Each structure stands twice: as C-alpha cells, then as structure tokens.
C-alpha cells in the first residue's frame, strides 16, 4: 500500500551516499514513476525500499510499518513488497510455469495453484506459453513473466525497475497497460523507474525526478509532464 520515505540517504559503501535526503510519499494504490539520468541513483532508491541497499538511513514506511533495518526477506514475506530488478529478472532455463512456481515458493501449495491460474487468466500471452522456457520468450513476454512472478506473493507494494527497457513500441504499450491493470486488479501501490518517461508518467499519478542522487522535483505526474525544464531535459521535448 502506501510508501513513505523521510530523509532517506542510501549507498553501498559507508559514507558514500548514492541517493541523499529523499522525502517522498506514494499513496495507497497510486502509481509513481522515478525518472532521471543514468547513474542518478534510481535503482539504488528502489533497492533501498526493498532492503538491498546496505547503507540506508532515514525512515522507510510501507503500509504504515517502518521497514528500515528489516531484512529484504521479511519485507517480501511480512510487508508484502515485491521487486522486479532491472536485469536477470526471470530464470531462463525454467518454463513460464516453473518461474511462477519459484516466485510463489514460499506461498502455501493450494494458494500457489490458485494464484498461478489467476495470473494466467490475467495474462493470456503467458498462458499460451506456459510450457515454454523463459529464455525462448520475446523480450516483452519475459518482462510480463517477471511481473507475474513478482505478483505470486500477492504483494501490496510493487517496485519495477525499467519494465519497458528494450521493448518495441507495441510491446511497450502492452507493458504499461499491464502495469496499470495490475494496479487496478491486484490492489497494489506501484513505484517504477523508467527511461520511457513520457509513457510511464502518462499511466502514473505521481512523478519523481532524481538528479545526481537528489530529488530535483516531485508532484502529480501531469505537473511533471508539463514542466518545461523537465520536458527539455528528460522527456525529449524540443
Ligand atoms: N552494487 C553496487 N555497488 C556499488 N556501487 C553501486 C552499486 N550499484 C550501483 N552503484 C553506483 O551507484 C550509482 C547509481 O547507480 P544506480 O544503478 O542506482 O543508477 P540508475 O539511476 O539506476 O542508473 P541507470 O539509469 O543507468 O539504470 C552509480 O554511480 C553506480 O556505480
Ligand atoms: Mg537503474
């Protein structure tokens, strides 16, 4: 559900912060997009919410519970946070079904079966490929599988790192549709990082601009989309 960051500073090595003093709030069932140049700390910011950025200070509140200091494992299981990383987000040699089973490995067996059939209903493209190895899927299908796999634990907070990377324009459209449908159908709050900033902001309620590890701007997605400086620097406007 809601995600709240207060004064979050995070990095990999002590005293070398990658993101600094981040304050942001994503209300329950909202979609927020983080944009910014390469290396500005977008993935690091997401990982700090997941619990994978070792040096993190400040407060991270998910669904009303402070999670800083809570292990990444417990954030998934107890705080229902799911994360789709930027790369290596499915197991290539495993089939679509097997990837979903691995995603739900900690879910009781009966619930796991039910969840798989729900997700295959939601994503018919995956249902058609259920016996196919992930490495044989198209890029778009693979991203969809990564999303479905993350949903196996029935998360309330979903973090996606560049879900549309490397996709054709048509596949990109269906990925963004899938993200919005996921929010609508599965009752999750979504925080995503995207290079395809315009399309992502168009399906988002809020936007965040991260520059050199600092929050340069945040607010309603439409305000970010219409901001002339952001447009010139990050949205490909003339
Ligand atoms: N595991 C790591 N260990 C040490 N430094 C890291 C690690 N991951 C990222 N960094 C450093 O943190 C900085 C921000 O990287 P990050 O991956 O968060 O940026 P990003 O905004 O996601 O970039 P991109 O748009 O290229 O994905 C970079 O200087 C990077 O070298
Ligand atoms: Mg990144």
PDB file of C-alpha atoms and ligand atoms in Angstrom:
ATOM      1  CA  UNK A   1       0.000   0.000   0.000  1.00  0.00           C
ATOM      2  CA  UNK A   2       1.400   3.442   0.718  1.00  0.00           C
ATOM      3  CA  UNK A   3       5.124   4.106   0.569  1.00  0.00           C
ATOM      4  CA  UNK A   4       6.684   6.905   2.592  1.00  0.00           C
ATOM      5  CA  UNK A   5      10.353   7.949   2.574  1.00  0.00           C
ATOM      6  CA  UNK A   6      11.652  10.526   5.051  1.00  0.00           C
ATOM      7  CA  UNK A   7      15.215  11.762   4.834  1.00  0.00           C
ATOM      8  CA  UNK A   8      16.424   8.610   3.140  1.00  0.00           C
ATOM      9  CA  UNK A   9      20.129   8.527   2.319  1.00  0.00           C
ATOM     10  CA  UNK A  10      21.414   5.309   0.808  1.00  0.00           C
ATOM     11  CA  UNK A  11      24.505   3.782  -0.766  1.00  0.00           C
ATOM     12  CA  UNK A  12      26.678   0.712  -0.954  1.00  0.00           C
ATOM     13  CA  UNK A  13      29.752   1.821   0.958  1.00  0.00           C
ATOM     14  CA  UNK A  14      29.804   3.608   4.283  1.00  0.00           C
ATOM     15  CA  UNK A  15      29.961   7.410   3.946  1.00  0.00           C
ATOM     16  CA  UNK A  16      29.487   7.281   0.166  1.00  0.00           C
ATOM     17  CA  UNK A  17      25.816   8.073  -0.322  1.00  0.00           C
ATOM     18  CA  UNK A  18      24.341   7.457  -3.763  1.00  0.00           C
ATOM     19  CA  UNK A  19      20.946   8.987  -3.006  1.00  0.00           C
ATOM     20  CA  UNK A  20      20.614  11.763  -0.459  1.00  0.00           C
ATOM     21  CA  UNK A  21      17.900  13.019   1.818  1.00  0.00           C
ATOM     22  CA  UNK A  22      14.927  11.731  -0.166  1.00  0.00           C
ATOM     23  CA  UNK A  23      11.430  12.658   1.007  1.00  0.00           C
ATOM     24  CA  UNK A  24       8.552  11.183  -0.932  1.00  0.00           C
ATOM     25  CA  UNK A  25       5.116   9.723  -0.474  1.00  0.00           C
ATOM     26  CA  UNK A  26       3.191   7.369  -2.738  1.00  0.00           C
ATOM     27  CA  UNK A  27      -0.392   6.959  -1.528  1.00  0.00           C
ATOM     28  CA  UNK A  28      -2.150   3.594  -1.448  1.00  0.00           C
ATOM     29  CA  UNK A  29      -2.946   2.217  -4.916  1.00  0.00           C
ATOM     30  CA  UNK A  30      -1.174   5.078  -6.686  1.00  0.00           C
ATOM     31  CA  UNK A  31       1.432   4.636  -9.417  1.00  0.00           C
ATOM     32  CA  UNK A  32       4.598   6.753  -9.172  1.00  0.00           C
ATOM     33  CA  UNK A  33       7.391   6.959 -11.733  1.00  0.00           C
ATOM     34  CA  UNK A  34      11.001   7.871 -10.964  1.00  0.00           C
ATOM     35  CA  UNK A  35      12.885   9.423 -13.867  1.00  0.00           C
ATOM     36  CA  UNK A  36      16.401  10.826 -14.135  1.00  0.00           C
ATOM     37  CA  UNK A  37      19.710  10.459 -15.943  1.00  0.00           C
ATOM     38  CA  UNK A  38      21.768   7.244 -15.984  1.00  0.00           C
ATOM     39  CA  UNK A  39      23.591   6.774 -12.725  1.00  0.00           C
ATOM     40  CA  UNK A  40      21.419   9.248 -10.816  1.00  0.00           C
ATOM     41  CA  UNK A  41      20.531   6.571  -8.256  1.00  0.00           C
ATOM     42  CA  UNK A  42      17.083   5.422  -9.432  1.00  0.00           C
ATOM     43  CA  UNK A  43      17.773   1.706  -8.977  1.00  0.00           C
ATOM     44  CA  UNK A  44      19.514   2.404  -5.680  1.00  0.00           C
ATOM     45  CA  UNK A  45      16.422   4.235  -4.453  1.00  0.00           C
ATOM     46  CA  UNK A  46      14.172   1.281  -5.352  1.00  0.00           C
ATOM     47  CA  UNK A  47      16.589  -1.160  -3.754  1.00  0.00           C
ATOM     48  CA  UNK A  48      16.581   0.845  -0.537  1.00  0.00           C
ATOM     49  CA  UNK A  49      12.827   0.244  -0.303  1.00  0.00           C
ATOM     50  CA  UNK A  50      13.356  -3.478  -0.980  1.00  0.00           C
ATOM     51  CA  UNK A  51      16.195  -3.730   1.531  1.00  0.00           C
ATOM     52  CA  UNK A  52      19.037  -4.343  -0.905  1.00  0.00           C
ATOM     53  CA  UNK A  53      20.985  -1.123  -0.415  1.00  0.00           C
ATOM     54  CA  UNK A  54      23.208  -1.903   2.569  1.00  0.00           C
ATOM     55  CA  UNK A  55      23.863   1.637   3.808  1.00  0.00           C
ATOM     56  CA  UNK A  56      20.475   3.222   4.353  1.00  0.00           C
ATOM     57  CA  UNK A  57      19.472   5.863   6.892  1.00  0.00           C
ATOM     58  CA  UNK A  58      16.224   7.747   7.353  1.00  0.00           C
ATOM     59  CA  UNK A  59      12.744   6.319   7.538  1.00  0.00           C
ATOM     60  CA  UNK A  60      11.020   3.982   5.075  1.00  0.00           C
ATOM     61  CA  UNK A  61       7.400   3.282   5.945  1.00  0.00           C
ATOM     62  CA  UNK A  62       5.463   0.719   3.922  1.00  0.00           C
ATOM     63  CA  UNK A  63       1.778   0.240   4.704  1.00  0.00           C
ATOM     64  CA  UNK A  64       2.270   2.145   7.930  1.00  0.00           C
ATOM     65  CA  UNK A  65       5.176  -0.008   9.179  1.00  0.00           C
ATOM     66  CA  UNK A  66       8.791   1.135   9.483  1.00  0.00           C
ATOM     67  CA  UNK A  67      10.859  -1.299   7.397  1.00  0.00           C
ATOM     68  CA  UNK A  68      14.355   0.158   7.595  1.00  0.00           C
ATOM     69  CA  UNK A  69      16.512  -2.411   9.324  1.00  0.00           C
ATOM     70  CA  UNK A  70      14.063  -5.194   8.398  1.00  0.00           C
ATOM     71  CA  UNK A  71      15.682  -7.853   6.177  1.00  0.00           C
ATOM     72  CA  UNK A  72      14.842  -7.959   2.462  1.00  0.00           C
ATOM     73  CA  UNK A  73      13.340 -11.412   3.006  1.00  0.00           C
ATOM     74  CA  UNK A  74      10.947 -10.193   5.719  1.00  0.00           C
ATOM     75  CA  UNK A  75       9.976  -7.187   3.621  1.00  0.00           C
ATOM     76  CA  UNK A  76       8.757  -9.615   0.954  1.00  0.00           C
ATOM     77  CA  UNK A  77       7.003 -12.046   3.277  1.00  0.00           C
ATOM     78  CA  UNK A  78       5.678  -9.849   6.071  1.00  0.00           C
ATOM     79  CA  UNK A  79       5.409  -6.438   4.458  1.00  0.00           C
ATOM     80  CA  UNK A  80       4.347  -7.765   1.037  1.00  0.00           C
ATOM     81  CA  UNK A  81       6.870  -5.825  -1.007  1.00  0.00           C
ATOM     82  CA  UNK A  82       7.711  -7.266  -4.450  1.00  0.00           C
ATOM     83  CA  UNK A  83      10.560  -6.170  -6.680  1.00  0.00           C
ATOM     84  CA  UNK A  84      11.337  -6.745 -10.347  1.00  0.00           C
ATOM     85  CA  UNK A  85      15.006  -5.836 -10.895  1.00  0.00           C
ATOM     86  CA  UNK A  86      16.372  -4.118 -13.977  1.00  0.00           C
ATOM     87  CA  UNK A  87      18.157  -7.238 -15.293  1.00  0.00           C
ATOM     88  CA  UNK A  88      18.081 -11.009 -14.748  1.00  0.00           C
ATOM     89  CA  UNK A  89      14.508 -10.963 -13.548  1.00  0.00           C
ATOM     90  CA  UNK A  90      13.468 -14.439 -14.750  1.00  0.00           C
ATOM     91  CA  UNK A  91      15.147 -17.859 -14.791  1.00  0.00           C
ATOM     92  CA  UNK A  92      15.940 -18.580 -18.466  1.00  0.00           C
ATOM     93  CA  UNK A  93      16.181 -22.382 -18.343  1.00  0.00           C
ATOM     94  CA  UNK A  94      12.878 -22.704 -16.459  1.00  0.00           C
ATOM     95  CA  UNK A  95       9.458 -22.681 -18.124  1.00  0.00           C
ATOM     96  CA  UNK A  96       6.865 -19.974 -17.582  1.00  0.00           C
ATOM     97  CA  UNK A  97       5.030 -22.237 -15.102  1.00  0.00           C
ATOM     98  CA  UNK A  98       8.228 -23.093 -13.258  1.00  0.00           C
ATOM     99  CA  UNK A  99       9.171 -19.428 -12.974  1.00  0.00           C
ATOM    100  CA  UNK A 100       5.781 -18.708 -11.420  1.00  0.00           C
ATOM    101  CA  UNK A 101       6.210 -21.650  -9.036  1.00  0.00           C
ATOM    102  CA  UNK A 102       9.607 -20.341  -7.946  1.00  0.00           C
ATOM    103  CA  UNK A 103       8.077 -16.879  -7.426  1.00  0.00           C
ATOM    104  CA  UNK A 104       5.497 -18.484  -5.152  1.00  0.00           C
ATOM    105  CA  UNK A 105       7.846 -20.947  -3.490  1.00  0.00           C
ATOM    106  CA  UNK A 106       7.041 -19.590  -0.048  1.00  0.00           C
ATOM    107  CA  UNK A 107       3.308 -19.484  -0.682  1.00  0.00           C
ATOM    108  CA  UNK A 108       1.256 -22.485   0.555  1.00  0.00           C
ATOM    109  CA  UNK A 109       0.746 -25.031  -2.242  1.00  0.00           C
ATOM    110  CA  UNK A 110      -3.012 -24.592  -2.650  1.00  0.00           C
ATOM    111  CA  UNK A 111      -2.762 -20.828  -2.707  1.00  0.00           C
ATOM    112  CA  UNK A 112       0.124 -21.126  -5.171  1.00  0.00           C
ATOM    113  CA  UNK A 113      -2.045 -23.096  -7.662  1.00  0.00           C
ATOM    114  CA  UNK A 114      -4.868 -20.596  -7.323  1.00  0.00           C
ATOM    115  CA  UNK A 115      -2.577 -17.653  -7.795  1.00  0.00           C
ATOM    116  CA  UNK A 116      -0.963 -19.163 -10.911  1.00  0.00           C
ATOM    117  CA  UNK A 117      -4.343 -19.711 -12.517  1.00  0.00           C
ATOM    118  CA  UNK A 118      -5.435 -16.154 -11.653  1.00  0.00           C
ATOM    119  CA  UNK A 119      -2.270 -14.723 -13.171  1.00  0.00           C
ATOM    120  CA  UNK A 120      -2.521 -16.861 -16.310  1.00  0.00           C
ATOM    121  CA  UNK A 121      -6.087 -15.582 -16.704  1.00  0.00           C
ATOM    122  CA  UNK A 122      -4.849 -12.016 -16.342  1.00  0.00           C
ATOM    123  CA  UNK A 123      -2.005 -12.506 -18.820  1.00  0.00           C
ATOM    124  CA  UNK A 124      -3.206 -14.782 -21.670  1.00  0.00           C
ATOM    125  CA  UNK A 125       0.097 -14.269 -23.522  1.00  0.00           C
ATOM    126  CA  UNK A 126       1.801 -16.148 -20.714  1.00  0.00           C
ATOM    127  CA  UNK A 127      -0.896 -18.813 -20.519  1.00  0.00           C
ATOM    128  CA  UNK A 128      -0.246 -19.649 -24.171  1.00  0.00           C
ATOM    129  CA  UNK A 129       3.454 -20.106 -23.382  1.00  0.00           C
ATOM    130  CA  UNK A 130       3.181 -21.871 -20.040  1.00  0.00           C
ATOM    131  CA  UNK A 131       5.357 -24.815 -21.075  1.00  0.00           C
ATOM    132  CA  UNK A 132       7.956 -22.671 -22.862  1.00  0.00           C
ATOM    133  CA  UNK A 133      11.297 -21.840 -21.295  1.00  0.00           C
ATOM    134  CA  UNK A 134      11.686 -18.208 -20.305  1.00  0.00           C
ATOM    135  CA  UNK A 135      14.819 -17.861 -22.442  1.00  0.00           C
ATOM    136  CA  UNK A 136      12.704 -18.607 -25.531  1.00  0.00           C
ATOM    137  CA  UNK A 137      10.177 -15.859 -24.838  1.00  0.00           C
ATOM    138  CA  UNK A 138      10.222 -12.490 -26.561  1.00  0.00           C
ATOM    139  CA  UNK A 139      11.551  -9.550 -24.545  1.00  0.00           C
ATOM    140  CA  UNK A 140       8.032  -8.318 -23.860  1.00  0.00           C
ATOM    141  CA  UNK A 141       6.782 -11.724 -22.759  1.00  0.00           C
ATOM    142  CA  UNK A 142       9.795 -12.077 -20.498  1.00  0.00           C
ATOM    143  CA  UNK A 143       9.066  -8.732 -18.814  1.00  0.00           C
ATOM    144  CA  UNK A 144       5.455  -9.787 -18.397  1.00  0.00           C
ATOM    145  CA  UNK A 145       6.617 -13.040 -16.817  1.00  0.00           C
ATOM    146  CA  UNK A 146       8.877 -11.102 -14.437  1.00  0.00           C
ATOM    147  CA  UNK A 147       5.880  -9.007 -13.427  1.00  0.00           C
ATOM    148  CA  UNK A 148       3.620 -12.051 -12.992  1.00  0.00           C
ATOM    149  CA  UNK A 149       6.301 -13.827 -10.993  1.00  0.00           C
ATOM    150  CA  UNK A 150       6.598 -10.868  -8.641  1.00  0.00           C
ATOM    151  CA  UNK A 151       2.826 -10.959  -8.146  1.00  0.00           C
ATOM    152  CA  UNK A 152       2.908 -14.588  -6.959  1.00  0.00           C
ATOM    153  CA  UNK A 153       3.318 -13.479  -3.346  1.00  0.00           C
ATOM    154  CA  UNK A 154       0.248 -11.189  -3.642  1.00  0.00           C
ATOM    155  CA  UNK A 155       2.223  -8.031  -2.854  1.00  0.00           C
ATOM    156  CA  UNK A 156       0.640  -4.758  -1.797  1.00  0.00           C
ATOM    157  CA  UNK A 157       3.729  -2.782  -2.850  1.00  0.00           C
ATOM    158  CA  UNK A 158       5.261  -3.399  -6.269  1.00  0.00           C
ATOM    159  CA  UNK A 159       8.609  -1.960  -7.344  1.00  0.00           C
ATOM    160  CA  UNK A 160       9.598  -2.205 -11.008  1.00  0.00           C
ATOM    161  CA  UNK A 161      12.985  -1.226 -12.397  1.00  0.00           C
ATOM    162  CA  UNK A 162      12.617  -0.249 -16.073  1.00  0.00           C
ATOM    163  CA  UNK A 163       9.898  -2.733 -17.045  1.00  0.00           C
ATOM    164  CA  UNK A 164       9.741  -1.384 -20.613  1.00  0.00           C
ATOM    165  CA  UNK A 165      13.501  -1.481 -21.309  1.00  0.00           C
ATOM    166  CA  UNK A 166      14.371  -2.951 -24.680  1.00  0.00           C
ATOM    167  CA  UNK A 167      10.781  -3.403 -25.839  1.00  0.00           C
ATOM    168  CA  UNK A 168       9.306  -2.474 -29.207  1.00  0.00           C
ATOM    169  CA  UNK A 169       6.771   0.386 -29.145  1.00  0.00           C
ATOM    170  CA  UNK A 170       3.852  -2.066 -29.327  1.00  0.00           C
ATOM    171  CA  UNK A 171       5.211  -4.220 -26.531  1.00  0.00           C
ATOM    172  CA  UNK A 172       5.923  -1.115 -24.518  1.00  0.00           C
ATOM    173  CA  UNK A 173       2.263  -0.137 -24.788  1.00  0.00           C
ATOM    174  CA  UNK A 174       1.156  -3.516 -23.534  1.00  0.00           C
ATOM    175  CA  UNK A 175       3.668  -3.446 -20.684  1.00  0.00           C
ATOM    176  CA  UNK A 176       2.356  -0.072 -19.486  1.00  0.00           C
ATOM    177  CA  UNK A 177      -1.217  -1.367 -19.860  1.00  0.00           C
ATOM    178  CA  UNK A 178      -0.217  -4.387 -17.786  1.00  0.00           C
ATOM    179  CA  UNK A 179       1.226  -2.169 -15.055  1.00  0.00           C
ATOM    180  CA  UNK A 180      -1.957  -0.139 -14.887  1.00  0.00           C
ATOM    181  CA  UNK A 181      -4.158  -3.262 -14.966  1.00  0.00           C
ATOM    182  CA  UNK A 182      -2.062  -4.758 -12.228  1.00  0.00           C
ATOM    183  CA  UNK A 183      -2.724  -1.752 -10.016  1.00  0.00           C
ATOM    184  CA  UNK A 184      -6.444  -1.887 -10.829  1.00  0.00           C
ATOM    185  CA  UNK A 185      -6.897  -5.656 -10.468  1.00  0.00           C
ATOM    186  CA  UNK A 186      -4.440  -6.587  -7.748  1.00  0.00           C
ATOM    187  CA  UNK A 187      -4.720  -3.629  -5.357  1.00  0.00           C
ATOM    188  CA  UNK A 188      -1.058  -2.669  -5.299  1.00  0.00           C
ATOM    189  CA  UNK A 189       0.844   0.566  -4.900  1.00  0.00           C
ATOM    190  CA  UNK A 190       3.422   0.818  -7.695  1.00  0.00           C
ATOM    191  CA  UNK A 191       6.773   2.610  -7.725  1.00  0.00           C
ATOM    192  CA  UNK A 192       8.585   2.255 -11.005  1.00  0.00           C
ATOM    193  CA  UNK A 193      11.738   3.543 -12.619  1.00  0.00           C
ATOM    194  CA  UNK A 194      11.552   4.308 -16.327  1.00  0.00           C
ATOM    195  CA  UNK A 195      13.622   5.722 -19.171  1.00  0.00           C
ATOM    196  CA  UNK A 196      10.472   5.870 -21.282  1.00  0.00           C
ATOM    197  CA  UNK A 197       9.448   8.766 -19.131  1.00  0.00           C
ATOM    198  CA  UNK A 198       6.507  10.209 -21.039  1.00  0.00           C
ATOM    199  CA  UNK A 199       4.626   6.935 -21.385  1.00  0.00           C
ATOM    200  CA  UNK A 200       5.319   5.977 -17.824  1.00  0.00           C
ATOM    201  CA  UNK A 201       4.205   9.344 -16.450  1.00  0.00           C
ATOM    202  CA  UNK A 202       1.051   9.097 -18.537  1.00  0.00           C
ATOM    203  CA  UNK A 203      -0.058   5.999 -16.601  1.00  0.00           C
ATOM    204  CA  UNK A 204       1.188   7.416 -13.288  1.00  0.00           C
ATOM    205  CA  UNK A 205      -0.424   9.512 -10.595  1.00  0.00           C
ATOM    206  CA  UNK A 206       2.882  10.928  -9.361  1.00  0.00           C
ATOM    207  CA  UNK A 207       6.333  11.610 -10.731  1.00  0.00           C
ATOM    208  CA  UNK A 208       9.754  11.968  -9.151  1.00  0.00           C
ATOM    209  CA  UNK A 209      12.816  13.444 -10.855  1.00  0.00           C
ATOM    210  CA  UNK A 210      16.110  12.268  -9.420  1.00  0.00           C
ATOM    211  CA  UNK A 211      19.290  14.120 -10.418  1.00  0.00           C
ATOM    212  CA  UNK A 212      22.708  13.172  -9.036  1.00  0.00           C
ATOM    213  CA  UNK A 213      21.114  11.357  -6.111  1.00  0.00           C
ATOM    214  CA  UNK A 214      18.845  14.202  -5.094  1.00  0.00           C
ATOM    215  CA  UNK A 215      15.164  14.806  -5.550  1.00  0.00           C
ATOM    216  CA  UNK A 216      15.007  17.572  -8.138  1.00  0.00           C
ATOM    217  CA  UNK A 217      11.225  17.556  -8.411  1.00  0.00           C
ATOM    218  CA  UNK A 218       8.205  15.562  -7.319  1.00  0.00           C
ATOM    219  CA  UNK A 219       4.486  16.014  -7.668  1.00  0.00           C
ATOM    220  CA  UNK A 220       1.458  14.989  -9.698  1.00  0.00           C
ATOM    221  CA  UNK A 221       2.543  13.223 -12.894  1.00  0.00           C
ATOM    222  CA  UNK A 222       0.734  15.765 -15.075  1.00  0.00           C
ATOM    223  CA  UNK A 223       2.721  18.609 -13.475  1.00  0.00           C
ATOM    224  CA  UNK A 224       5.995  16.816 -14.209  1.00  0.00           C
ATOM    225  CA  UNK A 225       4.832  16.115 -17.763  1.00  0.00           C
ATOM    226  CA  UNK A 226       4.002  19.756 -18.368  1.00  0.00           C
ATOM    227  CA  UNK A 227       7.067  21.232 -16.670  1.00  0.00           C
ATOM    228  CA  UNK A 228       9.130  22.914 -19.410  1.00  0.00           C
ATOM    229  CA  UNK A 229      12.551  22.209 -17.837  1.00  0.00           C
ATOM    230  CA  UNK A 230      11.771  18.564 -17.190  1.00  0.00           C
ATOM    231  CA  UNK A 231      10.380  18.325 -20.701  1.00  0.00           C
ATOM    232  CA  UNK A 232      13.520  19.718 -22.247  1.00  0.00           C
ATOM    233  CA  UNK A 233      15.920  17.625 -20.168  1.00  0.00           C
ATOM    234  CA  UNK A 234      14.148  14.317 -19.711  1.00  0.00           C
ATOM    235  CA  UNK A 235      11.065  13.992 -21.846  1.00  0.00           C
ATOM    236  CA  UNK A 236      12.543  14.600 -25.263  1.00  0.00           C
ATOM    237  CA  UNK A 237      10.655  17.865 -25.823  1.00  0.00           C
ATOM    238  CA  UNK A 238      12.062  20.434 -28.228  1.00  0.00           C
TER     239      UNK A 238
HETATM  240  N1  LIG B   1      26.010  -2.712  -6.138  1.00  0.00           N
HETATM  241  C1  LIG B   1      26.654  -1.533  -6.210  1.00  0.00           C
HETATM  242  N2  LIG B   1      27.807  -1.310  -5.534  1.00  0.00           N
HETATM  243  C2  LIG B   1      28.445  -0.130  -5.576  1.00  0.00           C
HETATM  244  N3  LIG B   1      28.019   0.933  -6.282  1.00  0.00           N
HETATM  245  C3  LIG B   1      26.865   0.785  -6.983  1.00  0.00           C
HETATM  246  C4  LIG B   1      26.133  -0.442  -6.982  1.00  0.00           C
HETATM  247  N4  LIG B   1      25.032  -0.287  -7.763  1.00  0.00           N
HETATM  248  C5  LIG B   1      25.089   0.975  -8.220  1.00  0.00           C
HETATM  249  N5  LIG B   1      26.189   1.627  -7.750  1.00  0.00           N
HETATM  250  C6  LIG B   1      26.562   3.025  -8.051  1.00  0.00           C
HETATM  251  O1  LIG B   1      25.512   3.896  -7.645  1.00  0.00           O
HETATM  252  C7  LIG B   1      25.324   4.945  -8.612  1.00  0.00           C
HETATM  253  C8  LIG B   1      23.877   4.973  -9.038  1.00  0.00           C
HETATM  254  O2  LIG B   1      23.575   3.759  -9.697  1.00  0.00           O
HETATM  255  P1  LIG B   1      22.075   3.291  -9.980  1.00  0.00           P
HETATM  256  O3  LIG B   1      22.146   1.935 -10.570  1.00  0.00           O
HETATM  257  O4  LIG B   1      21.254   3.475  -8.766  1.00  0.00           O
HETATM  258  O5  LIG B   1      21.641   4.405 -11.061  1.00  0.00           O
HETATM  259  P2  LIG B   1      20.396   4.446 -12.050  1.00  0.00           P
HETATM  260  O6  LIG B   1      19.818   5.820 -11.941  1.00  0.00           O
HETATM  261  O7  LIG B   1      19.505   3.303 -11.791  1.00  0.00           O
HETATM  262  O8  LIG B   1      21.101   4.309 -13.466  1.00  0.00           O
HETATM  263  P3  LIG B   1      20.582   3.634 -14.851  1.00  0.00           P
HETATM  264  O9  LIG B   1      19.624   4.630 -15.443  1.00  0.00           O
HETATM  265  O10 LIG B   1      21.809   3.504 -15.654  1.00  0.00           O
HETATM  266  O11 LIG B   1      19.919   2.312 -14.511  1.00  0.00           O
HETATM  267  C9  LIG B   1      26.305   4.654  -9.732  1.00  0.00           C
HETATM  268  O12 LIG B   1      27.392   5.514  -9.547  1.00  0.00           O
HETATM  269  C10 LIG B   1      26.689   3.222  -9.545  1.00  0.00           C
HETATM  270  O13 LIG B   1      28.015   2.997  -9.952  1.00  0.00           O
HETATM  271 MG1  LIG B   2      18.954   1.679 -12.892  1.00  0.00          MG
END
